[in-house]
XYZ file of C-alpha atoms in Angstrom:
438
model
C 25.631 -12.802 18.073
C 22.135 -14.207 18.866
C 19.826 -15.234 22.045
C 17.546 -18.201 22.452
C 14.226 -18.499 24.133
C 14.295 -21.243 27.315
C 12.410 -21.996 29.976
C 13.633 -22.591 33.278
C 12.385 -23.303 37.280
C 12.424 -20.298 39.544
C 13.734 -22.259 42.471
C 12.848 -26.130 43.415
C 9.477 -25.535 45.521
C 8.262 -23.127 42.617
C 5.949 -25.171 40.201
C 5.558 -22.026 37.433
C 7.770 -21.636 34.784
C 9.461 -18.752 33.593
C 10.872 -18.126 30.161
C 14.201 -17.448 30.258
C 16.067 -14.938 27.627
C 20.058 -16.536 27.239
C 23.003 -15.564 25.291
C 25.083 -17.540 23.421
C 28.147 -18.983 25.215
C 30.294 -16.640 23.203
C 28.923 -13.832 25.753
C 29.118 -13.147 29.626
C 25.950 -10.867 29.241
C 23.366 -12.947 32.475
C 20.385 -14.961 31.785
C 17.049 -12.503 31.571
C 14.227 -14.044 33.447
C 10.568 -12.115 33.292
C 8.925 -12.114 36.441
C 5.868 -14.205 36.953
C 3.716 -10.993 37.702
C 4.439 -9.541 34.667
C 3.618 -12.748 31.945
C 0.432 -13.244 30.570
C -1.461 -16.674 32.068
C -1.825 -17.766 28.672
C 1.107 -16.780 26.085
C 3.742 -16.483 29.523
C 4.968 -14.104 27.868
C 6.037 -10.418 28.684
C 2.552 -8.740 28.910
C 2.426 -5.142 27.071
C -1.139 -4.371 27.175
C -2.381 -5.763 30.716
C -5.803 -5.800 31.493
C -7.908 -7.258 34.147
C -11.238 -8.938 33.192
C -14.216 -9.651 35.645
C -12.562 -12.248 37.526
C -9.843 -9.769 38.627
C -7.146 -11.666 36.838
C -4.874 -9.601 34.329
C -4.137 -10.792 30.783
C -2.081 -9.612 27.888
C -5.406 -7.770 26.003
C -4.029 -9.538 22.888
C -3.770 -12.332 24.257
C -7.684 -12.176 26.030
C -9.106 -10.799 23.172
C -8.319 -14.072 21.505
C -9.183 -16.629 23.762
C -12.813 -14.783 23.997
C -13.126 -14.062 19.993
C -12.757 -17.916 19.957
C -15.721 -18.585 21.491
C -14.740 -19.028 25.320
C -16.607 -17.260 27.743
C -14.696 -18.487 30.795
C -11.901 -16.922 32.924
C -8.440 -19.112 31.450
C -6.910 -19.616 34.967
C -10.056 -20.026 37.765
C -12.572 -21.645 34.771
C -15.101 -19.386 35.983
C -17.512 -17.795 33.430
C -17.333 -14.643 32.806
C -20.184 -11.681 33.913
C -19.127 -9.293 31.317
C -16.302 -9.569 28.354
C -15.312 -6.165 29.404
C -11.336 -5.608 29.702
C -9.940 -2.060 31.880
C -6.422 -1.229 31.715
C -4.276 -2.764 34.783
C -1.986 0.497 34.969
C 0.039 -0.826 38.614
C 1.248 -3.561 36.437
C 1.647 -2.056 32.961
C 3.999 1.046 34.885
C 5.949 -1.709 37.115
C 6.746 -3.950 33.728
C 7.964 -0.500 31.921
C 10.126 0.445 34.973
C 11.304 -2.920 35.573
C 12.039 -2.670 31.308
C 14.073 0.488 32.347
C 15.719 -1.118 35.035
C 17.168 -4.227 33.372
C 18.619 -1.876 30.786
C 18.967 -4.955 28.292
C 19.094 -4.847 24.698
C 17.313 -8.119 25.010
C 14.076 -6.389 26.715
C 12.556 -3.694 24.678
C 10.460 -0.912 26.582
C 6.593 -1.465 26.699
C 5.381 1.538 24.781
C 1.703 2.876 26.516
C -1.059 1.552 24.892
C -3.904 3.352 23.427
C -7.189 2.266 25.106
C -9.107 0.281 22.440
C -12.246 2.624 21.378
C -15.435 1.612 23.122
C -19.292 1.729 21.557
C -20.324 4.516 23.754
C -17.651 6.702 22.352
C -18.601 5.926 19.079
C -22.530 6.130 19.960
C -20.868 9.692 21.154
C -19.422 10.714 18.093
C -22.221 9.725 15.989
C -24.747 12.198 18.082
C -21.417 15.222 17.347
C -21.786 14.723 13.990
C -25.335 14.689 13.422
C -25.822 17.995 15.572
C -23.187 19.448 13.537
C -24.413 18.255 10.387
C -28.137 19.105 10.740
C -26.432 22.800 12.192
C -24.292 22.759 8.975
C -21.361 23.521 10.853
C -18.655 22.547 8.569
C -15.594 23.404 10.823
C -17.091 21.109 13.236
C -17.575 18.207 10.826
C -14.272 17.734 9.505
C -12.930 18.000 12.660
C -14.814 15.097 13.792
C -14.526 13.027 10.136
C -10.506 14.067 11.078
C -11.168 12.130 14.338
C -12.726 9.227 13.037
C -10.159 9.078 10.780
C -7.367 8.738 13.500
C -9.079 6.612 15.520
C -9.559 3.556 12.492
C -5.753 4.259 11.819
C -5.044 2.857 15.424
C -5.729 -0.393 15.188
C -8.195 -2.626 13.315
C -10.460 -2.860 16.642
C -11.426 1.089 16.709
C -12.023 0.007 12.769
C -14.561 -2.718 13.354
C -16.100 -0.498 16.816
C -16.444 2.092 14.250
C -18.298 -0.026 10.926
C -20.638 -1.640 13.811
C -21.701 1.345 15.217
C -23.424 3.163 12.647
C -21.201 6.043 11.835
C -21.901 4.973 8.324
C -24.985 6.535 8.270
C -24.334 9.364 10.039
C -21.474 10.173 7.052
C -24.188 9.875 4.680
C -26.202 12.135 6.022
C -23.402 14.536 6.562
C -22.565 14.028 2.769
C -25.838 14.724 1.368
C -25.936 17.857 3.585
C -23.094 19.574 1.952
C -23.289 18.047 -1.558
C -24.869 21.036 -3.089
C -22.020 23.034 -1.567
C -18.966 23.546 -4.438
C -16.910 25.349 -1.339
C -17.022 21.807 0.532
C -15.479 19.761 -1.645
C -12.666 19.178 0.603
C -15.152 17.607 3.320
C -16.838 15.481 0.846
C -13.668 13.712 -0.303
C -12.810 12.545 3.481
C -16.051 11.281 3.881
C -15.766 9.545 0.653
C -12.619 8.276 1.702
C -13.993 6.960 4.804
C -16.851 5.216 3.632
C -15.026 2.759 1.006
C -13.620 0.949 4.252
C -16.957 1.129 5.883
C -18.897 -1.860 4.088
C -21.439 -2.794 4.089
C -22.965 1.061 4.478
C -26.849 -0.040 4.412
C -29.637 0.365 2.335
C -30.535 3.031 4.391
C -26.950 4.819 3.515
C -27.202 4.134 -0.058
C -30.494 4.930 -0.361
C -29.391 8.724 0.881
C -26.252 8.981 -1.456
C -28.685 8.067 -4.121
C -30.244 11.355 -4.080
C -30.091 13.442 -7.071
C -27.779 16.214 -5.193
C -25.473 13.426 -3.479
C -25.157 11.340 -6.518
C -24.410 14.345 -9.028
C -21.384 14.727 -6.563
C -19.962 11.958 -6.912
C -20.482 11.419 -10.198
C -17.619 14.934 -10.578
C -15.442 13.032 -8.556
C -15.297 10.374 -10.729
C -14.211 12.701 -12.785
C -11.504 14.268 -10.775
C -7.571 14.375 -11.587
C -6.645 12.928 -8.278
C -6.516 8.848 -9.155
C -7.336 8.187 -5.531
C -10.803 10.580 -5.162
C -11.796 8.576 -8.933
C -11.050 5.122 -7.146
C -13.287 6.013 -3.903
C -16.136 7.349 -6.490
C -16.311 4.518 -8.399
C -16.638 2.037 -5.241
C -19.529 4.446 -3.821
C -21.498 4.692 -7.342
C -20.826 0.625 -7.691
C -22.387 0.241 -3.833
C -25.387 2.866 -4.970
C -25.629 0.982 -8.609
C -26.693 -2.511 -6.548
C -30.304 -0.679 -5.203
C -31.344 -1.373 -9.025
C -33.723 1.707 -8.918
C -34.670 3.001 -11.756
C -34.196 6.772 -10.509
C -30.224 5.820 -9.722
C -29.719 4.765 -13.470
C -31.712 7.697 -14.744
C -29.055 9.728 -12.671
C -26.225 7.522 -14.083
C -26.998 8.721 -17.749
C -28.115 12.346 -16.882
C -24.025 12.674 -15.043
C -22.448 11.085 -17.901
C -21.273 8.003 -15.827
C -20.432 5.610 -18.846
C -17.961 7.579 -20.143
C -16.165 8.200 -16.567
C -16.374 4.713 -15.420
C -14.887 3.288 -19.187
C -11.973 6.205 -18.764
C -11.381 4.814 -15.405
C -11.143 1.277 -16.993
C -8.923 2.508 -20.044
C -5.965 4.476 -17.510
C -5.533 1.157 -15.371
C -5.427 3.469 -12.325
C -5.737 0.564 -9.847
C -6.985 -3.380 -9.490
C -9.831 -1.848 -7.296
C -10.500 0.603 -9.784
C -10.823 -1.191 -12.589
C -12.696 -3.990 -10.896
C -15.304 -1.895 -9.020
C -15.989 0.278 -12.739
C -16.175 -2.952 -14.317
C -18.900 -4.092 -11.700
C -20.850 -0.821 -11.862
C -20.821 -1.242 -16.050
C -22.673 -4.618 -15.726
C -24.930 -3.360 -13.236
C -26.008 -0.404 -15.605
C -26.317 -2.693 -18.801
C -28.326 -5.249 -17.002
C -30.560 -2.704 -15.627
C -31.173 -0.431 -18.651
C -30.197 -1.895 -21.490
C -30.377 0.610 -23.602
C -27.131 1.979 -22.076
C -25.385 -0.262 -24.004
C -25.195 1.671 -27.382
C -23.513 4.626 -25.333
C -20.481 1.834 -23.888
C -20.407 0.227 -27.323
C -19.728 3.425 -29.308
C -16.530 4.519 -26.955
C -15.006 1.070 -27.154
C -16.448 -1.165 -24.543
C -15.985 -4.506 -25.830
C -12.410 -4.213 -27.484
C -11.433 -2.612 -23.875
C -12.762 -5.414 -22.349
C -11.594 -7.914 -24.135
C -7.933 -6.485 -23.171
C -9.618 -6.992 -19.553
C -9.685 -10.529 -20.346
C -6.143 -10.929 -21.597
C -4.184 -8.920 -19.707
C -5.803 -8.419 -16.653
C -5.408 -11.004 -13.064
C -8.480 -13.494 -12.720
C -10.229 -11.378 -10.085
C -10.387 -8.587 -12.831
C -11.251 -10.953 -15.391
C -14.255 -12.482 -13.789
C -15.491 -8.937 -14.117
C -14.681 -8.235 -17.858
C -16.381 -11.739 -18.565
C -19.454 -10.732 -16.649
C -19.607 -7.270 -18.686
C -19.191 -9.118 -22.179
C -21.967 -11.711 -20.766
C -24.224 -8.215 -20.022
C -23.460 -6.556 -22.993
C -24.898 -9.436 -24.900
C -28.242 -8.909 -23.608
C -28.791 -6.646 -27.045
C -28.895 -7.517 -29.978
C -26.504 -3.870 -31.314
C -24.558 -6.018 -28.342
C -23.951 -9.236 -29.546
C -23.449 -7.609 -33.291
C -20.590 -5.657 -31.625
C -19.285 -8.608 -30.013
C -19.213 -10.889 -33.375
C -16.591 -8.379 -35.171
C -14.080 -9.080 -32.515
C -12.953 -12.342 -33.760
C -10.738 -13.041 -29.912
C -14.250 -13.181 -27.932
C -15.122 -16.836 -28.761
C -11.677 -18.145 -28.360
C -11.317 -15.959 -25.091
C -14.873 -16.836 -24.054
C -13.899 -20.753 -24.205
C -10.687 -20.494 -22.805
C -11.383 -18.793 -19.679
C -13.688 -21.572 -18.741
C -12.631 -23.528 -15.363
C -9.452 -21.316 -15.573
C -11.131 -18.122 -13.447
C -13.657 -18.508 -10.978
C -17.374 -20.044 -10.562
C -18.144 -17.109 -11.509
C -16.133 -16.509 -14.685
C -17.610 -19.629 -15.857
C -21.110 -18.733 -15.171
C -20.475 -15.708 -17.722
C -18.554 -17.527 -20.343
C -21.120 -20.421 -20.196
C -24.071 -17.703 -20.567
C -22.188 -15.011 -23.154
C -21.440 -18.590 -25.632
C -25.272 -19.409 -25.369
C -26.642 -16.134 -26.289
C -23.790 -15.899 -29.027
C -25.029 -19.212 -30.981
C -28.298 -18.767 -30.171
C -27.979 -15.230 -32.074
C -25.960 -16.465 -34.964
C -25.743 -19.265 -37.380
C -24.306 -22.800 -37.050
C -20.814 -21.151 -37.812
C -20.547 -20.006 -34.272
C -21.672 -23.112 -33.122
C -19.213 -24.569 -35.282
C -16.947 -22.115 -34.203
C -17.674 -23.183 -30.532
C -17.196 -26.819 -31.392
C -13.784 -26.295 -32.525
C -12.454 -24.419 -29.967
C -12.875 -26.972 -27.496
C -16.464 -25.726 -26.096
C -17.988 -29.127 -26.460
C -16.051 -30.942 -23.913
C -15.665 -27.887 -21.713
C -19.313 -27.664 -21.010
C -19.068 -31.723 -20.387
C -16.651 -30.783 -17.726
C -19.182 -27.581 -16.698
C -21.844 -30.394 -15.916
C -19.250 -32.865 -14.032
C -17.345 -30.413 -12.064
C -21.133 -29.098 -9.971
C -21.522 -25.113 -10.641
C -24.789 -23.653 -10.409
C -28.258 -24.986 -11.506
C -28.262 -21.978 -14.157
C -25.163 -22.920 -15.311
C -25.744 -26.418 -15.436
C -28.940 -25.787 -17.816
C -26.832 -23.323 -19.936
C -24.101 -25.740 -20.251
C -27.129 -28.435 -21.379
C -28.961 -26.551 -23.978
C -25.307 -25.759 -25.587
C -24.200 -29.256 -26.004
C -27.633 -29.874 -27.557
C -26.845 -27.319 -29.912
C -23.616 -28.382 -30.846
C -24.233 -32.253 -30.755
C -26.799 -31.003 -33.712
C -23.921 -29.453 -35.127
C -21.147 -31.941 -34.997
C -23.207 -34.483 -36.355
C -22.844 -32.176 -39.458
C -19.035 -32.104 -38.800
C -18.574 -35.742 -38.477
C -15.560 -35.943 -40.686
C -13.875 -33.524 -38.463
C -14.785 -34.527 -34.789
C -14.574 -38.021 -33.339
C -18.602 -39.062 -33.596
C -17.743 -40.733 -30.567
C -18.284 -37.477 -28.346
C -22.200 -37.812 -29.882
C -24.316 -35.952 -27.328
C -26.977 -39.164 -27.259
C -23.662 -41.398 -25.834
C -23.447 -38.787 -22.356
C -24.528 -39.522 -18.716
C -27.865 -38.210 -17.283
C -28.857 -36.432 -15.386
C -26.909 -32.747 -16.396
């Protein structure tokens, strides 16, 4: 047994159109029709969250919040533009269309729950000035019970999310955090605000710049080291977020809390995608900005971990993995680690075009720093695998200027060397017989 949606004219000198719930034939249940009061002017359908706007019309807020989020800043039924995109419950009309609900008693009509009011800046604005009295006060029961409020009110719906990101509670957290860092008894506390900052991107420079204080960052760097998966997941987010300020002072912390090793155990137990991706992030970022980090990921494994990275993991992981292997061969104890794993190269040239932009930015670069390091082997190697026409495709297919110029100095190299390997390769493919400009 089933119903159909029609439409159907409520009486011949009534122009509007109602929809119409039917049964089948099969069943002598009546015809539903919704009352014109109670549709939205733009879906006509059963309104369960009416609001009136500045015009005094009322609208389904879902429906509103659409046609305004879509650029229109006119009133759908008079045309007239609107003083203020402001929306206040219509409760007359939400209570008659839950009564009228109760009244038809239908299995076809399902009762309009109450609505929660969407949260509003002021509030927010509100809850930020709680929480910083509390926090400068350092009146802990106070704090979680607002972090325990913020936390409800994103669970709502994704509108009290984005009121929340927008209005700076961010910051506020940060602060709060840094206040009761030092504190062992308020670890609890510190975890929910961890929590709620890895939805709350981006946090600021500002933000960062306060969780990249010695106390805050020491902190975090434990719960990277904690036995609940979840609390290691949130860490590693927050330390990759606080890794991008490239300061000097945040690496120096990095080495002094033993980072390397947490972030490469948090690679090795596959906790999670997010995990793996934002520790594989955060290794690159370290590398790249103190090289000399690199000896302490090379001796626990780095590459050979990575390199399972490439195989195993989904592209979006991948693209990461490449971009460490590209990072770690910034060294020369690096690309000497690199060279005993004999998968790299063929990995390397595989994964071109198959990952991302990206991905192919690092394979490109990791392949050029390879052969320039080594002998003509690995450009031979290269060669063989397929590299030579890859990077011809690299130049056709329009990545990045850096790219591009990587991609151009390695066929140079390996035109050089297939000219030595002209029995084995097709001297047709010369180097000399490409288009210009690359």
């Amino acid at each position: 047994m089933g119903f159909t949606w029609g439409m159907r004219l409520r009486g011949a000198s009534k122009k509007k159109i109602a929809p119409v719930m039917s049964w089948s034939e099969s069943t002598s249940e009546p015809d539903i029709t919704i009352p014109p009061e109670f549709q939205c002017p733009i879906s006509i359908d059963l309104m369960k969250d009416p609001v009136i706007i500045s015009t005094g019309i009322t609208y389904d807020r879902t429906s509103i919040e659409k046609w305004i989020d879509s650029g229109n800043n006119t009133c759908p039924v008079t045309n007239t533009v609107l003083t203020t995109f402001d929306q206040i419950p219509n409760h007359t009309i939400r209570k008659m269309i839950q009564g009228w609900c109760v009244e038809i008693g239908s299995s076809l009509i399902e009762r309009i729950p109450t609505p929660r009011v969407p949260l509003m800046p002021c509030e927010v604005y509100e809850i930020c000035r709680k929480l910083s009295s509390a926090t400068r006060r350092g009146d802990y029961e106070k704090c979680e019970e607002i972090i325990w409020r913020i936390k409800k009110l994103e669970k709502e719906s994704e509108k009290n999310r984005n009121c929340i990101i927008e209005n700076g509670v961010a910051l506020v957290l940060c602060d709060c955090f840094e206040k009761f860092s030092a504190d062992e008894k308020s670890t609890s506390l510190l975890g929910k605000i961890l929590s709620l900052l890895t939805w709350m991107v981006p946090i600021g420079w500002e933000g960062l710049t306060t969780l990249a204080s010695a106390s805050s960052f020491r902190c975090i760097a434990g719960f990277l080291r904690s036995k609940d998966d979840t609390v290691r997941e949130n860490a590693a987010f927050l330390l990759k977020e606080i890794l991008s300020l490239e300061e000097t002072q945040v690496h120096a912390f990095a080495e002094e809390n033993g980072v390397a090793a947490a972030f490469f155990k948090l690679i090795r137990d596959s906790v999670s995608s997010n995990a793996t991706k934002s520790s594989l992030i955060a290794v690159s970022q370290m590398v790249l900005a103190k090289p000399e980090i690199a000896s302490v990921f090379l001796e626990i494994g780095l590459v050979n971990q990575t390199v399972e990275m490439i195989i195993d993991g989904e592209n979006s992981v991948c693209e990461k993995a490449l971009a460490v292997l590209d990072a770690v061969c910034e060294t020369s104890e690096g690309i000497k680690e690199v060279r005993k794993n004999a998968l790299v190269m063929p990995l390397l040239v595989k994964k071109i075009l198959k990952v991302s932009e990206q991905g192919t930015g690092s394979s490109v670069s990791a392949i050029l720093k390879l052969c320039k390091a080594g002998n003509a082997s690995t450009v031979e190697e290269a060669v063989r695998l397929g590299a030579f026409q890859k990077m011809f495709l690299v130049l056709q297919v329009g990545y990045g200027e850096e790219t591009k110029e990587k991609a151009t100095e390695l066929l140079k190299m390996m035109n050089t060397q297939m000219k030595l390997m002209s029995d084995d390769v097709d001297s047709s493919m010369e180097f000399k017989y490409l288009k210009k400009p690359f």
